[in-house]
Coordinates of C-alpha atoms in Angstrom, one line a residue:
X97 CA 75.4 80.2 96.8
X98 CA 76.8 83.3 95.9
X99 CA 79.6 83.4 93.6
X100 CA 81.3 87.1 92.4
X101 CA 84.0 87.1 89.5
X102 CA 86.3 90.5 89.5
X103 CA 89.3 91.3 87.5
X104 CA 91.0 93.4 90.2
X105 CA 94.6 95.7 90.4
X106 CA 97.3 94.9 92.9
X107 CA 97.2 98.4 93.8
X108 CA 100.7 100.0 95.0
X109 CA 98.9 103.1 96.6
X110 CA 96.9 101.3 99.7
X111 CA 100.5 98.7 100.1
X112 CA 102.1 102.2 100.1
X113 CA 99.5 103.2 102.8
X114 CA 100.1 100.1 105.2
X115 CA 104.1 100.4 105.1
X116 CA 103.7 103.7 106.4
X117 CA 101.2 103.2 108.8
X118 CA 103.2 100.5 110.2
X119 CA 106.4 102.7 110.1
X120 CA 108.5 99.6 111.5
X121 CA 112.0 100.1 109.5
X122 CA 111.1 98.0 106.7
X123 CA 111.0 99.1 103.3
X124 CA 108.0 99.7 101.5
X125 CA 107.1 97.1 99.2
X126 CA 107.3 99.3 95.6
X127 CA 105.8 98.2 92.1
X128 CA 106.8 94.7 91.1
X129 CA 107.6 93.2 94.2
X130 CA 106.3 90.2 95.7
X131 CA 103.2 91.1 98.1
X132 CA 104.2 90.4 102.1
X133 CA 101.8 87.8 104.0
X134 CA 98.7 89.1 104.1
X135 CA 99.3 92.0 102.4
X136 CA 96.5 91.1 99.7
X137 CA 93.9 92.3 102.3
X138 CA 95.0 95.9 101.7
X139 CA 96.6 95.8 97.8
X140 CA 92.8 94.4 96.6
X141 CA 90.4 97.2 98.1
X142 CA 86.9 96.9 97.6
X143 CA 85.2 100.2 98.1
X144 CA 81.3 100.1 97.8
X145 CA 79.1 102.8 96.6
X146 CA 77.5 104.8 99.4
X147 CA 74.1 103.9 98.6
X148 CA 74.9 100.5 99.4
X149 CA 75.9 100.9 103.1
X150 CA 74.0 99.6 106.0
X151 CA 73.9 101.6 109.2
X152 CA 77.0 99.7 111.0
X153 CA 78.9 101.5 107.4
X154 CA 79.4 97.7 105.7
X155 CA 77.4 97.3 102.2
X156 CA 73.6 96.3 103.0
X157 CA 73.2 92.4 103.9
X158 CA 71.9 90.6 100.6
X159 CA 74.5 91.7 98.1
X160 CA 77.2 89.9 98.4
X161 CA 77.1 88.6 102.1
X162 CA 73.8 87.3 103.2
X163 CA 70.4 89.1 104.7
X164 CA 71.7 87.9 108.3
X165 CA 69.9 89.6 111.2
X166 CA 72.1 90.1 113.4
X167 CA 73.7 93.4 114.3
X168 CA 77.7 92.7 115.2
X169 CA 79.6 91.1 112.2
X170 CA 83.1 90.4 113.5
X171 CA 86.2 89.0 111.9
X172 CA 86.6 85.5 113.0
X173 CA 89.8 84.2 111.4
X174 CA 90.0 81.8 108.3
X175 CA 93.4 80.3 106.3
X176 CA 95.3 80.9 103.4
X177 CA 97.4 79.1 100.9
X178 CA 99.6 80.2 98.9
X179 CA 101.0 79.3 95.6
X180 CA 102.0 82.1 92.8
X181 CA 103.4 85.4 94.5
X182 CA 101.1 87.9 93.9
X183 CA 103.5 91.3 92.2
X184 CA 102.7 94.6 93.1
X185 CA 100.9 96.8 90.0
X186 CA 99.8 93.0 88.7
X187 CA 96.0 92.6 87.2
X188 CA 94.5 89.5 89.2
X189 CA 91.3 87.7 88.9
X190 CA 89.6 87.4 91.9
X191 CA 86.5 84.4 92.2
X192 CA 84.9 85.2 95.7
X193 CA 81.9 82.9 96.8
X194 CA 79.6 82.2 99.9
X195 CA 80.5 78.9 100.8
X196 CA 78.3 77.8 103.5
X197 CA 75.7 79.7 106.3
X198 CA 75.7 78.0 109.4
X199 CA 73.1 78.9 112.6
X200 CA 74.3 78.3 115.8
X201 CA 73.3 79.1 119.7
X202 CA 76.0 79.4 122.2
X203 CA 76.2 81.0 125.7
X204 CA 75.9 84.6 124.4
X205 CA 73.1 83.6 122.7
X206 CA 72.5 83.0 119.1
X207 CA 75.0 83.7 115.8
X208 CA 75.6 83.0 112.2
X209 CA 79.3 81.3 110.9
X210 CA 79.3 82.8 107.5
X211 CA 82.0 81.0 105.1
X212 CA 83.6 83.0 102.7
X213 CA 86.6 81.6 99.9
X214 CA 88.0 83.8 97.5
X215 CA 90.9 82.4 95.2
X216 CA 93.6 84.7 93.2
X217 CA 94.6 83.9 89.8
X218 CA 96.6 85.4 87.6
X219 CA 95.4 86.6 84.1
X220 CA 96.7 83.6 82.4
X221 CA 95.2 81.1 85.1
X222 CA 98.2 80.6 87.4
X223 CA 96.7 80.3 90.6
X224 CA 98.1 82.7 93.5
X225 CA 96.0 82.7 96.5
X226 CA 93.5 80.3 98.2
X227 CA 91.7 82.0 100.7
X228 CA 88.9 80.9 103.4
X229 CA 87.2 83.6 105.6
X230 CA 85.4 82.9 108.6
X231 CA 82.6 85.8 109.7
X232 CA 80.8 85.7 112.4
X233 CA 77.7 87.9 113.5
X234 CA 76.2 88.4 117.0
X235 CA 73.2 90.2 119.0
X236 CA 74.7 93.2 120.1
X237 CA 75.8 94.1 123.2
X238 CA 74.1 96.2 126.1
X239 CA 75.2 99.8 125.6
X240 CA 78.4 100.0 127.5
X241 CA 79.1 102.6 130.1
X242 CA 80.7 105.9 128.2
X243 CA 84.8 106.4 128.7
X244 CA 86.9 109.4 127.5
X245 CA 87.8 108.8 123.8
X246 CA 90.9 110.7 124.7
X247 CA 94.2 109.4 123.3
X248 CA 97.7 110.0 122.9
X249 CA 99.7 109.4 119.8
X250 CA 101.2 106.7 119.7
X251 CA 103.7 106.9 116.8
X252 CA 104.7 103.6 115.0
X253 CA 102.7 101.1 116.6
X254 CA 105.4 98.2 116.5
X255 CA 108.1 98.5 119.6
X256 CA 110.7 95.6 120.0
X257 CA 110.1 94.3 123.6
X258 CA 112.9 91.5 123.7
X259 CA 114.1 89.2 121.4
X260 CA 110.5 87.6 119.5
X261 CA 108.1 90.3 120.7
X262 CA 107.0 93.4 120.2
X263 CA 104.7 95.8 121.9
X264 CA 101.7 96.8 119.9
X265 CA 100.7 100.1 120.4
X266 CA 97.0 101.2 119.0
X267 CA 95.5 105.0 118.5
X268 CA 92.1 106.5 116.8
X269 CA 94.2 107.6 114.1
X270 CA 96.0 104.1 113.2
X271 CA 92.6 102.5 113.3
X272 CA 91.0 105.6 110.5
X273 CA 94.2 104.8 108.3
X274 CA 93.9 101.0 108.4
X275 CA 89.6 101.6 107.3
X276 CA 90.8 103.8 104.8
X277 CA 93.5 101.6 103.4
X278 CA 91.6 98.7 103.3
X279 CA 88.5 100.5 102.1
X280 CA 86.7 99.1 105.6
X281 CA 83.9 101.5 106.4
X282 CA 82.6 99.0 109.6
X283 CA 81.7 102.0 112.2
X284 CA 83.3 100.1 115.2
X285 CA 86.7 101.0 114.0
X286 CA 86.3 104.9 114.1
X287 CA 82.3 106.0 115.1
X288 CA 83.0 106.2 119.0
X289 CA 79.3 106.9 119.9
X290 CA 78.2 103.6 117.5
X291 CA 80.3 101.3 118.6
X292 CA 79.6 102.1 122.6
X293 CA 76.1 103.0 122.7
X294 CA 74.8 101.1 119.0
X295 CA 77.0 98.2 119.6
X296 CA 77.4 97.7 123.5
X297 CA 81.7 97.6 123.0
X298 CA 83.6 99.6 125.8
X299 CA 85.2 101.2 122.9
X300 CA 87.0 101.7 119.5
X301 CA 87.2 98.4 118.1
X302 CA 90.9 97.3 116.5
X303 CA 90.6 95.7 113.3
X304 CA 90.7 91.6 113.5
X305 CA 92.7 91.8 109.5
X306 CA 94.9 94.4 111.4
X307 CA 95.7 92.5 114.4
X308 CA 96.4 89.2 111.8
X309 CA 98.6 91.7 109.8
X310 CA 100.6 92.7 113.0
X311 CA 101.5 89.3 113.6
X312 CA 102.3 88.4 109.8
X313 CA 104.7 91.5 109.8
X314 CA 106.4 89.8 112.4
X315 CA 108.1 87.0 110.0
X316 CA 109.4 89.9 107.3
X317 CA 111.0 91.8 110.9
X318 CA 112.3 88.6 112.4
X319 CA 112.5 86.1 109.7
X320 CA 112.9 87.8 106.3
X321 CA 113.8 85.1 104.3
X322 CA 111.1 82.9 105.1
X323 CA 108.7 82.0 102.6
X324 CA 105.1 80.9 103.6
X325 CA 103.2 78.5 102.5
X326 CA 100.1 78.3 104.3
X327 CA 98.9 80.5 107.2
X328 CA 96.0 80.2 109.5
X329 CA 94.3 82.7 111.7
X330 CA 91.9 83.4 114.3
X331 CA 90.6 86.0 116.2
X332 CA 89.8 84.7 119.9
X333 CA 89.0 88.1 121.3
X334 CA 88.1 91.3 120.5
X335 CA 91.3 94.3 121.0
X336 CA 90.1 97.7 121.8
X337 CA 92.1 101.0 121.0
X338 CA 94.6 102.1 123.2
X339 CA 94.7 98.8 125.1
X340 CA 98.4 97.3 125.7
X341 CA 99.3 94.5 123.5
X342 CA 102.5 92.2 122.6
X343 CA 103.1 90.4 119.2
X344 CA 105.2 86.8 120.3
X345 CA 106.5 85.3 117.3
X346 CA 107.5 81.4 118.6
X347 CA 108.5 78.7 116.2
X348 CA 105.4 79.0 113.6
X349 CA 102.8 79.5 116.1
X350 CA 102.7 83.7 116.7
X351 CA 100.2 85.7 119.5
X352 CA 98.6 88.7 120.2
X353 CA 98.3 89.3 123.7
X354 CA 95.9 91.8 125.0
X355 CA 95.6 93.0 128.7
X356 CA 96.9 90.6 131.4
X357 CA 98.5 88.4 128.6
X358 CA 94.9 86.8 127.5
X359 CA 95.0 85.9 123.6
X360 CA 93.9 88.2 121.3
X361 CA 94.7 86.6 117.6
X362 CA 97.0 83.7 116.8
X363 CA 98.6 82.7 113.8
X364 CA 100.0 79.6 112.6
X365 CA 102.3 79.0 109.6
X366 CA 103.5 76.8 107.7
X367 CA 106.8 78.0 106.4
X368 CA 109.6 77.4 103.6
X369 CA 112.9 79.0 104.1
X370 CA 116.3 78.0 102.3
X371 CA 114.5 75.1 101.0
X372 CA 113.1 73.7 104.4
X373 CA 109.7 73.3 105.5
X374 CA 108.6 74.4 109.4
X375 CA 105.5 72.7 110.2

């Protein structure tokens, strides 16, 4: 079991990064505020040293994560709980470890559940963050047939639909400023040619953490005095760039829809607000 102590900044510059990327009216979380949902995948960047990168971009397999053989890693989903807020320009300590790897064969053949938990503490030992991660690797795919990789801007990516949903709108550009703010080198998300001809995807893959964060955002634009306390997620299906998507925000359990209205990511949450708990 792998187990990885850090003592780690709550950075402002990447949460500075994300509120403009998102661009969606809300203002920026600044130095000693509260962290939004989430927001801890961006604020805690990890970026490794270039001799350590693989070819799909991640750090070499054996590090940290283990030697798996298999080609696609994807994001699968995972919970967390939390406790202490986590304050922007704060010094955490962060205890990451490799829970559990798990072989399995499916339909598409065979894959690896990797279990990830990281908990956040404060310097003094107050405990902020209880995190599990699930990752899950794959064979690749055939190479897939080439498509233009032409796009057009797309501007602030959240657009109010109707009351509780938002379109979602994706670009090339929005995925290269989510890698770089979250320090996420993975070639899917920006290396066209790799991630159709290497990896077999139709195209540009959109970030599983960014797809989570889209729906998280959705409490602070709809509900911004709830509180939560515990939030799981899961990736169902991949989203590639430029394909439509909504965000629907109903009762605890949100939704990213992709094309035709087939789940994407869901979140659940477990919420406090003026005292009261939504299950």
């Amino acid at each position: 079991m792998t187990h990885v102590t850090t003592r780690e900044l709550v950075d402002p510059a990447p949460v500075a990064a994300l509120a403009a990327l998102f661009d969606d009216g809300l203002p920026a979380p600044q130095p000693g505020d509260e962290l939004p949902p989430l927001w801890h995948w961006v604020a805690l960047p990890r970026w490794p040293v270039s001799s350590e990168l693989g070819t799909d971009g991640h750090p070499a397999r054996g590090t940290f994560l283990p030697a798996v053989d298999l080609p696609r890693r994807m994001f699968a989903g995972g919970e967390v709980a939390f406790h202490v807020p986590l304050k922007i320009g704060d010094t955490i300590v962060r205890e990451s470890t490799v829970d559990s790897v798990t072989e399995k064969s499916g339909r598409s053949g065979k894959m690896v559940i990797v279990v990830v938990r990281t908990r956040l503490s404060t310097e003094d030992g107050r405990l902020c963050l209880e995190e599990r991660q699930d990752l899950i690797y794959r064979d690749r795919g055939a190479p897939a047939e080439p498509k233009p990789a032409e796009f057009t801007p797309v501007g602030a990516p959240f657009r109010r639909a109707e009351a509780g949903t938002w379109d979602f709108a994706t670009d090339p550009t929005l995925l290269m400023r989510f890698s770089a703010a979250t320090a996420n080198p993975h070639r899917i998300h920006y290396d066209w040619p790799y991630a159709t001809r290497t990896e077999g995807y139709p195209g540009l893959v959109v970030h599983g953490p960014l797809m989570s964060l889209a729906l998280a955002e959705t409490l602070r634009l709809n509900r911004p005095s709830a509180q939560v306390k515990r939030l799981s997620h899961r990736n169902k299906a991949p989203l590639f760039c430029g394909e439509p998507a909504l965000l629907r925000a109903d009762g605890s359990v949100l939704e990213l829809l992709g094309p035709g209205g087939t789940p994407r990511t869901s979140l659940e949450v477990d919420l406090h607000e003026e005292g009261t708990v939504h299950a």
